[in-house]
């Protein structure tokens, strides 16, 4: 008997065994497998999905916590109000500007820093530790730090620094509120991007880089035609995760500008918070929440396809 | 110029660029670190030195501000933060590790749908659910109750933990599991004596990420707590609004509040990357 016949026999026996085990997997096994998953799944559904269903219900009612007796079904009236609400549109635009501005600037800075850190030099670990620290500072603490210690118009450090250059003091949080918030956000998120890109750089196959240098490719050529394509997956992941987190920014806005002046620097989370907890307008706030979720789903379904590719999720 | 001199020039020029790049790296590192250093320095100042124009660079450090923060009734806030962070992280691991197991080692059907569901809850904006949570918590009389935060922080971190732990389980070589089942080890024994020790570093990394997010969380804490269940971030905000002019004390509070996470992050830099990418980046 030749070895290939043995292989084939062995193979068909294995296939038969697999088919048998597949049948056995069926019911009991199915539940035994699902068992460990169910507590987490049920918990997540109850805590995250039920409240959202309630949000949809509230969005169809006129309810104000300041007037407890009043609770009417108003159909889509809350949504019609939102469509006519120019503040809602402005805060939606602010959300986009703040999110994209922060993620893109942080990513560019993060790439630069990651490239700088990917070279061997004395004290590299210390430099890296210093660079990741902004991400570890409690966001509430960093908002306080930026608004009071760094951007304060009279004793803030930034005004003192530009004063040395002969530029007059600026009241950052009221004159350029979005810029002030972006400064604090970019400072916090650059280390995040840097860490992801750095991990990408360090996962680069060294032999490919060597081959490129043997073939006479200069550093720029190597960067654009080898390193950047390799980094693509890491950059996409960083942008995606960054957007997920930054779009929900609340702490910096609440503490640095309170959305002001007026609503100039309010994003959607902050505006909805104002309507719900300062205006006690439950119906309106709920309807805005629903609109935000729908918008998120549209953006997220595209993003999720990307994330699945990055994570190489397989059945 | 002959080819010889060109090649001999190269290393010298390379060294010069290298020096420039290293200097640039240090300048940027100092720039990014500077606000934290300034916060720390201000915490050691007297109030009149903290809010001075021009800024005070040289001073004799004092611990007065730290004393004021610690003796000013911060105990309850720290205890609340510790409970919310510790218990929620424990719950996340208790729920998340088995779930990740069921999505990797002995997978259920439709793994990618389940994973999709978990990650999609992270994309659900928190503001969209805060209203019903607030109203329902009010009806259940669990507003200003630390266990409400525990439940919410568990839900907030569970998807991250499931994704992360799954990536660690997938790294366990199949032969190890086969060997364990050939030896007749049951599910629980395989789990306890083979699997868990192998993914222990993963569990630590997951716990670290959960601790960071729970400790720093502010939105739920602001809206769902008042005096009894308020956490450290709320303490900082109330310090700021009630004593806005006490910059040095504010910096001391902010520094103390940030220190646990800063130190944890410094110690566990490698795990940090993996956690932040939810296990996608090794």
XYZ file of C-alpha atoms in Angstrom:
597
model
C 0.000 0.000 0.000
C 1.432 3.331 -0.963
C 1.684 6.130 1.529
C -0.785 8.219 -0.446
C -3.476 5.531 -0.058
C -2.862 5.455 3.666
C -3.220 9.223 3.690
C -6.454 9.016 1.785
C -7.860 6.333 4.060
C -6.794 8.277 7.075
C -8.412 11.345 5.568
C -11.773 9.719 4.914
C -11.787 8.230 8.407
C -11.135 11.683 9.809
C -13.919 13.153 7.701
C -16.337 10.492 8.979
C -15.327 11.224 12.527
C -15.807 14.955 11.946
C -19.296 14.404 10.525
C -20.222 12.265 13.524
C -18.930 14.807 15.963
C -20.805 17.501 14.112
C -24.061 15.679 14.748
C -23.133 15.272 18.395
C -22.403 18.972 18.596
C -26.064 19.682 17.789
C -28.349 20.445 20.709
C -26.839 19.672 24.064
C -23.393 20.697 22.896
C -24.791 23.867 21.397
C -26.198 24.933 24.733
C -23.074 23.844 26.567
C -21.151 26.132 24.272
C -23.593 29.009 24.625
C -23.662 28.701 28.414
C -20.532 30.742 29.159
C -21.582 33.443 26.705
C -25.139 33.995 27.899
C -24.575 35.897 31.169
C -22.473 38.534 29.393
C -24.848 38.721 26.445
C -28.005 39.020 28.556
C -26.388 41.589 30.844
C -25.261 43.710 27.896
C -28.658 43.551 26.223
C -30.461 44.566 29.410
C -28.151 47.417 30.348
C -27.492 48.872 26.885
C -30.406 47.953 24.632
C -33.428 48.284 26.939
C -32.640 51.903 27.849
C -32.398 52.700 24.176
C -35.855 51.252 23.522
C -37.115 53.431 26.368
C -35.374 56.387 24.722
C -37.356 55.756 21.546
C -40.562 55.630 23.617
C -39.728 58.901 25.402
C -38.885 60.544 22.099
C -42.501 60.185 21.061
C -43.811 61.931 24.153
C -43.869 65.452 25.532
C -42.481 65.092 29.007
C -40.793 67.653 31.192
C -39.529 66.663 34.602
C -40.374 70.138 35.872
C -44.041 69.554 35.034
C -44.640 66.018 36.287
C -48.350 65.853 35.419
C -47.751 66.524 31.760
C -46.905 63.423 29.735
C -48.533 63.213 26.332
C -48.043 61.116 23.263
C -47.009 63.577 20.572
C -45.893 61.286 17.779
C -43.048 62.712 15.758
C -43.441 66.281 17.007
C -40.107 66.143 18.848
C -38.382 65.133 15.626
C -40.051 67.953 13.710
C -38.758 70.358 16.362
C -35.246 68.995 15.980
C -35.348 69.459 12.224
C -36.171 73.116 12.808
C -33.648 73.549 15.635
C -30.662 75.494 14.325
C -28.744 74.894 17.558
C -29.019 71.171 16.960
C -27.519 71.606 13.497
C -24.744 73.807 14.832
C -23.847 71.387 17.621
C -23.921 68.504 15.131
C -21.461 70.424 12.975
C -19.314 71.135 16.035
C -19.312 67.422 16.800
C -17.963 66.674 13.340
C -15.351 69.464 13.485
C -14.138 68.515 16.958
C -14.048 64.775 16.241
C -12.369 64.926 12.839
C -10.073 67.787 13.842
C -8.859 65.976 16.922
C -8.477 62.566 15.296
C -6.678 63.825 12.194
C -4.256 66.173 13.955
C -3.576 63.597 16.658
C -2.932 60.963 13.996
C -0.447 63.112 12.058
C 1.395 64.050 15.245
C 1.187 60.451 16.400
C 2.809 59.189 13.188
C 5.618 61.746 13.478
C 6.261 60.838 17.111
C 6.095 57.117 16.410
C 8.657 57.461 13.595
C 10.938 59.442 15.901
C 10.590 56.873 18.663
C 11.249 53.956 16.321
C 14.950 54.890 16.149
C 17.419 53.628 18.736
C 18.732 56.385 21.010
C 19.756 56.686 24.649
C 16.790 57.138 26.972
C 14.188 56.052 24.449
C 12.083 54.356 27.136
C 11.999 57.564 29.178
C 10.962 59.646 26.157
C 8.202 57.168 25.343
C 6.973 57.172 28.931
C 6.834 60.979 28.899
C 4.951 60.955 25.608
C 2.231 58.539 26.714
C 1.545 60.370 29.969
C -1.029 62.870 28.596
C -3.263 59.943 27.691
C -3.118 58.630 31.253
C -4.118 61.882 32.951
C -7.748 61.776 34.063
C -9.701 63.754 31.421
C -11.387 65.818 34.108
C -7.987 66.681 35.568
C -6.557 67.556 32.174
C -9.546 69.796 31.399
C -8.942 71.653 34.645
C -5.242 71.846 33.882
C -5.822 73.282 30.429
C -8.596 75.702 31.252
C -7.150 77.048 34.504
C -3.389 76.608 34.504
C -2.530 76.858 30.811
C -5.237 78.882 29.058
C -6.360 81.265 31.807
C -6.320 84.813 30.354
C -4.464 86.465 33.282
C -2.045 83.904 34.722
C -2.223 81.109 32.126
C 1.114 79.836 30.921
C 0.309 80.000 27.215
C -0.426 83.723 27.342
C 2.809 84.292 29.221
C 4.671 82.335 26.512
C 3.139 84.243 23.594
C 3.700 87.444 25.602
C 7.438 86.742 25.344
C 6.984 86.872 21.574
C 5.193 90.197 21.899
C 1.702 88.835 21.210
C -1.087 90.222 23.341
C -2.931 88.044 25.850
C -5.820 86.018 24.430
C -8.873 84.828 26.331
C -8.640 81.412 24.711
C -11.748 79.672 26.013
C -14.057 82.546 25.061
C -12.385 83.869 21.893
C -11.369 80.529 20.356
C -13.402 77.988 22.344
C -13.243 75.202 19.749
C -9.496 75.675 19.311
C -9.009 75.559 23.087
C -10.955 72.313 23.328
C -9.047 70.867 20.377
C -5.739 71.694 22.069
C -6.707 69.704 25.160
C -8.155 66.846 23.076
C -5.216 66.586 20.673
C -2.842 66.605 23.630
C -4.750 63.713 25.166
C -5.215 61.609 22.010
C -1.847 62.015 20.256
C -0.199 59.436 22.577
C -2.972 56.972 21.766
C -2.318 57.270 18.031
C 1.436 57.222 18.608
C 1.213 53.938 20.529
C -0.821 52.224 17.814
C 1.441 53.445 14.995
C 4.567 52.582 16.967
C 3.271 49.045 17.440
C 2.769 48.932 13.670
C 6.298 50.152 12.963
C 7.774 47.590 15.313
C 5.804 44.803 13.642
C 7.397 45.633 10.294
C 9.313 42.671 8.877
C 12.968 43.698 9.135
C 14.093 41.611 6.141
C 11.843 43.584 3.792
C 13.378 46.838 5.008
C 16.861 45.399 4.568
C 16.013 44.193 1.082
C 14.783 47.668 0.191
C 17.982 49.279 1.399
C 20.068 46.682 -0.479
C 18.063 47.502 -3.599
C 19.112 51.118 -3.117
C 15.818 52.591 -1.929
C 16.346 55.792 0.045
C 14.639 56.445 3.346
C 11.780 58.449 1.755
C 11.169 55.804 -0.902
C 11.190 53.050 1.731
C 8.771 55.039 3.860
C 6.229 55.737 1.124
C 6.278 52.391 -0.640
C 6.851 49.972 2.228
C 6.236 51.503 5.629
C 3.083 53.508 4.860
C 1.218 50.622 3.174
C 2.181 48.416 6.094
C 0.954 51.046 8.569
C -2.357 51.469 6.806
C -4.161 48.919 8.932
C -2.863 50.504 12.136
C -3.779 54.010 11.010
C -7.296 52.915 10.051
C -7.730 51.246 13.402
C -6.453 54.313 15.254
C -8.767 56.654 13.353
C -11.734 54.374 13.892
C -11.211 53.877 17.623
C -10.340 57.552 18.000
C -13.616 58.579 16.362
C -15.612 56.208 18.573
C -14.153 57.757 21.712
C -13.767 61.398 20.685
C -17.273 61.764 19.273
C -18.550 61.210 22.812
C -16.336 63.962 24.252
C -18.028 65.568 27.202
C -15.556 66.279 30.017
C -13.437 68.886 28.208
C -16.450 70.790 26.906
C -18.273 70.725 30.233
C -15.240 71.984 32.125
C -13.416 74.247 29.696
C -16.154 76.212 27.948
C -19.501 74.799 29.140
C -20.346 74.726 25.444
C -20.038 78.492 25.244
C -19.991 81.273 24.518
C -23.648 80.549 23.797
C -23.476 77.191 22.079
C -20.395 78.011 20.004
C -18.381 75.071 21.300
C -21.132 72.635 22.312
C -21.128 69.234 20.670
C -24.131 66.928 20.505
C -23.462 65.060 23.749
C -23.182 68.351 25.598
C -26.278 69.858 23.970
C -28.375 66.779 24.758
C -27.065 66.867 28.308
C -28.153 70.497 28.586
C -31.611 69.757 27.284
C -32.053 66.787 29.592
C -30.433 67.942 32.821
C -30.710 71.700 32.694
C -33.905 71.988 30.661
C -35.414 68.728 31.949
C -36.929 68.351 28.496
C -37.010 64.559 28.376
C -38.902 64.190 25.085
C -36.606 66.512 23.137
C -33.434 65.078 24.618
C -34.587 61.542 23.881
C -35.442 62.390 20.273
C -31.999 63.936 19.793
C -30.475 60.814 21.257
C -32.331 58.711 18.701
C -31.170 60.934 15.838
C -27.585 60.671 17.054
C -27.836 56.901 17.226
C -29.203 56.678 13.692
C -26.365 58.870 12.424
C -23.910 56.755 14.381
C -25.285 53.544 12.911
C -24.789 54.884 9.394
C -21.187 55.886 10.056
C -20.506 52.873 12.221
C -21.689 50.238 9.765
C -19.040 51.443 7.347
C -16.510 51.634 10.151
C -17.353 48.203 11.499
C -16.673 46.580 8.156
C -13.242 48.134 8.405
C -12.656 47.023 11.962
C -13.594 43.458 11.076
C -11.054 43.492 8.308
C -8.415 44.827 10.675
C -9.181 42.251 13.325
C -9.424 39.482 10.727
C -12.484 38.087 12.429
C -13.188 34.630 11.165
C -15.958 32.241 11.988
C 34.429 63.557 -6.051
C 35.404 59.906 -6.004
C 33.087 57.165 -4.899
C 35.330 56.539 -1.901
C 34.926 59.943 -0.285
C 31.170 59.842 -0.840
C 30.791 56.600 1.104
C 33.030 57.839 3.878
C 30.968 61.002 4.158
C 27.762 59.071 4.611
C 28.097 57.871 8.220
C 29.124 61.355 9.368
C 26.073 62.907 7.790
C 23.910 60.090 9.161
C 25.220 60.771 12.643
C 24.449 64.464 12.282
C 20.843 63.818 11.160
C 20.544 61.258 13.927
C 21.565 63.880 16.461
C 19.036 66.359 15.094
C 16.250 63.765 15.171
C 17.103 62.698 18.713
C 17.088 66.319 19.874
C 13.740 66.855 18.152
C 12.335 63.759 19.839
C 13.380 65.029 23.264
C 11.964 68.478 22.600
C 8.598 66.995 21.619
C 8.626 64.590 24.575
C 9.299 67.500 26.930
C 6.578 69.588 25.281
C 3.984 66.845 25.695
C 5.047 66.087 29.232
C 5.323 69.712 30.272
C 1.648 70.322 31.219
C 1.773 67.332 33.574
C 5.021 68.564 35.098
C 3.509 72.024 35.475
C 0.462 70.551 37.200
C 2.736 68.636 39.569
C 4.900 71.705 40.257
C 1.864 73.906 40.903
C 0.559 71.371 43.413
C 3.656 72.042 45.524
C 3.237 75.838 45.478
C 1.481 78.314 47.739
C -1.652 79.813 46.188
C -0.086 83.231 45.485
C 2.777 81.534 43.616
C 0.397 79.303 41.657
C -1.668 82.080 40.102
C 1.040 84.621 39.455
C 1.817 86.632 36.372
C 4.633 86.147 35.346
C 4.637 82.476 36.396
C 6.703 81.439 39.393
C 9.476 79.081 38.342
C 11.434 78.842 41.588
C 9.822 78.257 44.959
C 10.272 76.219 48.104
C 7.894 73.265 47.769
C 5.133 72.801 50.307
C 2.829 69.902 51.072
C 0.067 72.206 52.322
C -2.138 71.675 49.286
C -1.963 67.897 49.473
C -2.770 68.092 53.173
C -5.753 70.330 52.441
C -7.054 67.941 49.761
C -6.656 64.820 51.888
C -8.049 66.381 55.055
C -10.818 68.188 53.181
C -13.107 65.151 53.160
C -11.941 63.391 50.015
C -12.201 59.965 51.699
C -15.770 59.204 50.595
C -15.009 60.116 46.990
C -11.930 57.908 46.890
C -13.824 55.027 48.494
C -16.653 55.398 45.956
C -14.194 55.472 43.047
C -12.428 52.422 44.444
C -15.693 50.469 44.743
C -16.993 51.516 41.327
C -13.654 50.700 39.667
C -12.761 47.541 41.577
C -16.140 45.829 41.632
C -16.996 46.690 38.039
C -13.624 45.381 36.833
C -14.180 42.155 38.761
C -17.665 41.756 37.278
C -16.346 42.484 33.787
C -13.821 39.674 34.138
C -16.377 37.247 35.616
C -18.754 37.856 32.712
C -16.238 38.607 29.983
C -13.713 35.775 30.304
C -16.293 32.951 29.890
C -17.932 34.881 27.052
C -14.601 35.273 25.268
C -14.006 31.555 25.763
C -17.334 30.809 24.088
C -16.274 33.016 21.174
C -12.862 31.441 20.656
C -11.884 28.064 22.113
C -15.206 26.250 21.894
C -17.084 28.675 19.700
C -20.836 29.065 19.545
C -22.482 29.531 16.165
C -22.530 33.044 14.642
C -19.397 34.218 16.431
C -18.959 37.285 14.253
C -22.576 38.409 14.814
C -22.067 38.257 18.562
C -18.771 40.127 18.307
C -20.458 42.673 16.086
C -23.177 43.157 18.672
C -20.712 43.705 21.511
C -18.645 46.253 19.618
C -21.738 48.064 18.359
C -22.760 48.821 21.947
C -19.515 50.791 22.283
C -20.648 52.921 19.371
C -23.985 53.700 20.979
C -23.529 57.266 22.246
C -23.877 57.398 26.012
C -26.067 60.496 25.774
C -28.679 58.458 23.926
C -29.332 56.298 26.969
C -28.668 58.689 29.838
C -32.237 60.011 29.935
C -34.026 56.683 30.521
C -31.266 55.513 32.831
C -31.727 58.651 34.903
C -35.529 58.384 34.972
C -35.591 54.642 35.679
C -32.884 54.929 38.341
C -34.986 57.651 39.952
C -38.060 55.417 39.989
C -36.059 52.506 41.406
C -34.591 54.857 44.036
C -31.003 54.025 43.012
C -29.908 57.528 42.079
C -26.826 58.594 44.034
C -26.094 54.913 44.657
C -22.634 53.582 43.948
C -23.995 50.216 42.739
C -25.727 51.969 39.863
C -22.313 53.127 38.682
C -20.926 49.620 39.198
C -23.559 48.175 36.845
C -23.051 50.897 34.223
C -19.248 50.681 34.300
C -19.515 46.915 33.915
C -21.654 47.342 30.810
C -19.297 50.053 29.512
C -16.183 47.866 29.746
C -17.605 44.424 29.019
C -17.419 44.669 25.183
C -13.764 45.745 25.355
C -12.994 42.864 27.694
C -14.739 40.304 25.483
C -12.780 41.413 22.417
C -9.495 41.579 24.277
C -9.825 38.259 26.055
C -10.883 36.593 22.811
C -7.649 37.690 21.188
C -5.705 36.152 24.083
C -7.655 32.875 23.945
C -7.036 32.622 20.195
C -3.305 32.643 20.915
C -3.462 29.491 23.023
C -2.038 26.749 20.791
C -4.600 24.104 19.827
C -2.213 21.266 20.761
C -2.265 22.347 24.393
C -6.039 22.025 24.562
C -5.978 18.724 22.684
C -3.372 17.344 25.058
C -5.514 18.378 28.021
C -8.620 16.678 26.620
C -6.639 13.527 25.749
C -5.492 13.425 29.359
C -9.153 13.321 30.262
C -9.237 16.706 31.918
C -12.792 18.009 32.158
C -13.855 21.444 31.045
C -13.471 23.038 34.459
C -10.068 21.461 35.042
C -8.812 22.419 31.593
C -10.027 25.924 32.280
C -8.438 26.188 35.711
C -5.124 24.409 35.280
C -4.326 24.886 31.582
C -6.204 27.782 30.049
C -6.371 30.409 32.785
C -2.647 30.315 33.620
C -1.880 30.753 29.924
C -4.114 33.791 29.501
C -3.294 35.313 32.908
C -1.254 38.135 31.342
C -4.247 38.837 29.121
C -6.541 39.024 32.114
C -4.153 41.484 33.748
C -4.050 43.647 30.626
C -7.847 43.578 30.356
C -8.223 44.527 34.008
C -5.821 47.442 33.508
C -7.882 48.883 30.663
C -11.131 48.461 32.609
C -9.594 50.169 35.634
C -8.428 53.134 33.532
C -11.814 53.724 31.923
C -13.818 53.205 35.119
C -11.555 55.352 37.297
C -11.656 58.240 34.816
C -15.390 58.054 33.992
C -17.195 61.326 34.571
C -20.450 61.580 32.579
C -22.460 58.949 34.473
C -20.928 59.990 37.773
C -21.908 63.617 37.181
C -25.493 62.866 36.248
C -26.354 59.950 38.493
C -24.667 60.819 41.771
C -24.985 63.638 44.285
C -23.412 63.643 47.729
C -23.303 59.973 48.755
C -22.028 58.154 45.652
C -19.905 60.869 44.038
C -16.537 59.719 42.704
C -13.125 61.374 42.401
C -13.747 63.171 39.057
C -16.838 64.753 40.623
C -14.722 65.870 43.589
C -12.341 67.664 41.242
C -15.164 69.453 39.502
C -16.752 70.541 42.755
C -13.344 71.756 43.976
C -13.052 73.759 40.781
C -16.466 75.388 41.010
C -16.392 76.078 44.737
C -12.745 77.065 45.022
C -11.872 78.054 41.482
C -9.247 80.500 42.579
C -7.327 77.958 44.609
C -5.261 76.818 41.676
C -2.551 75.073 43.683
C -5.070 73.035 45.646
C -6.903 72.179 42.428
C -3.651 70.949 40.868
C -2.899 68.867 43.960
C -6.330 67.239 43.729
C -5.976 66.681 39.972
C -2.528 65.170 40.434
C -3.621 62.821 43.218
C -6.670 61.768 41.176
C -4.568 61.007 38.101
C -1.667 59.274 39.819
C -3.117 55.739 40.134
C -3.776 55.490 36.399
C -0.548 57.260 35.414
C 1.536 54.836 37.453
C -0.420 51.789 36.259
C 0.012 52.932 32.665
C 3.736 53.563 33.064
C 4.271 50.123 34.545
C 2.164 48.297 31.961
C 3.025 50.134 28.726
C 3.048 46.997 26.595
C -0.343 45.815 27.783
C -1.682 49.309 27.217
C -1.261 49.127 23.434
C -2.973 45.788 23.219
C -5.797 46.922 25.431
C -6.377 50.187 23.594
C -6.650 48.338 20.299
C -8.985 45.831 21.964
C -6.570 43.018 21.309
C -6.068 43.755 17.608
C -2.433 44.812 18.061
C -0.102 42.439 19.810
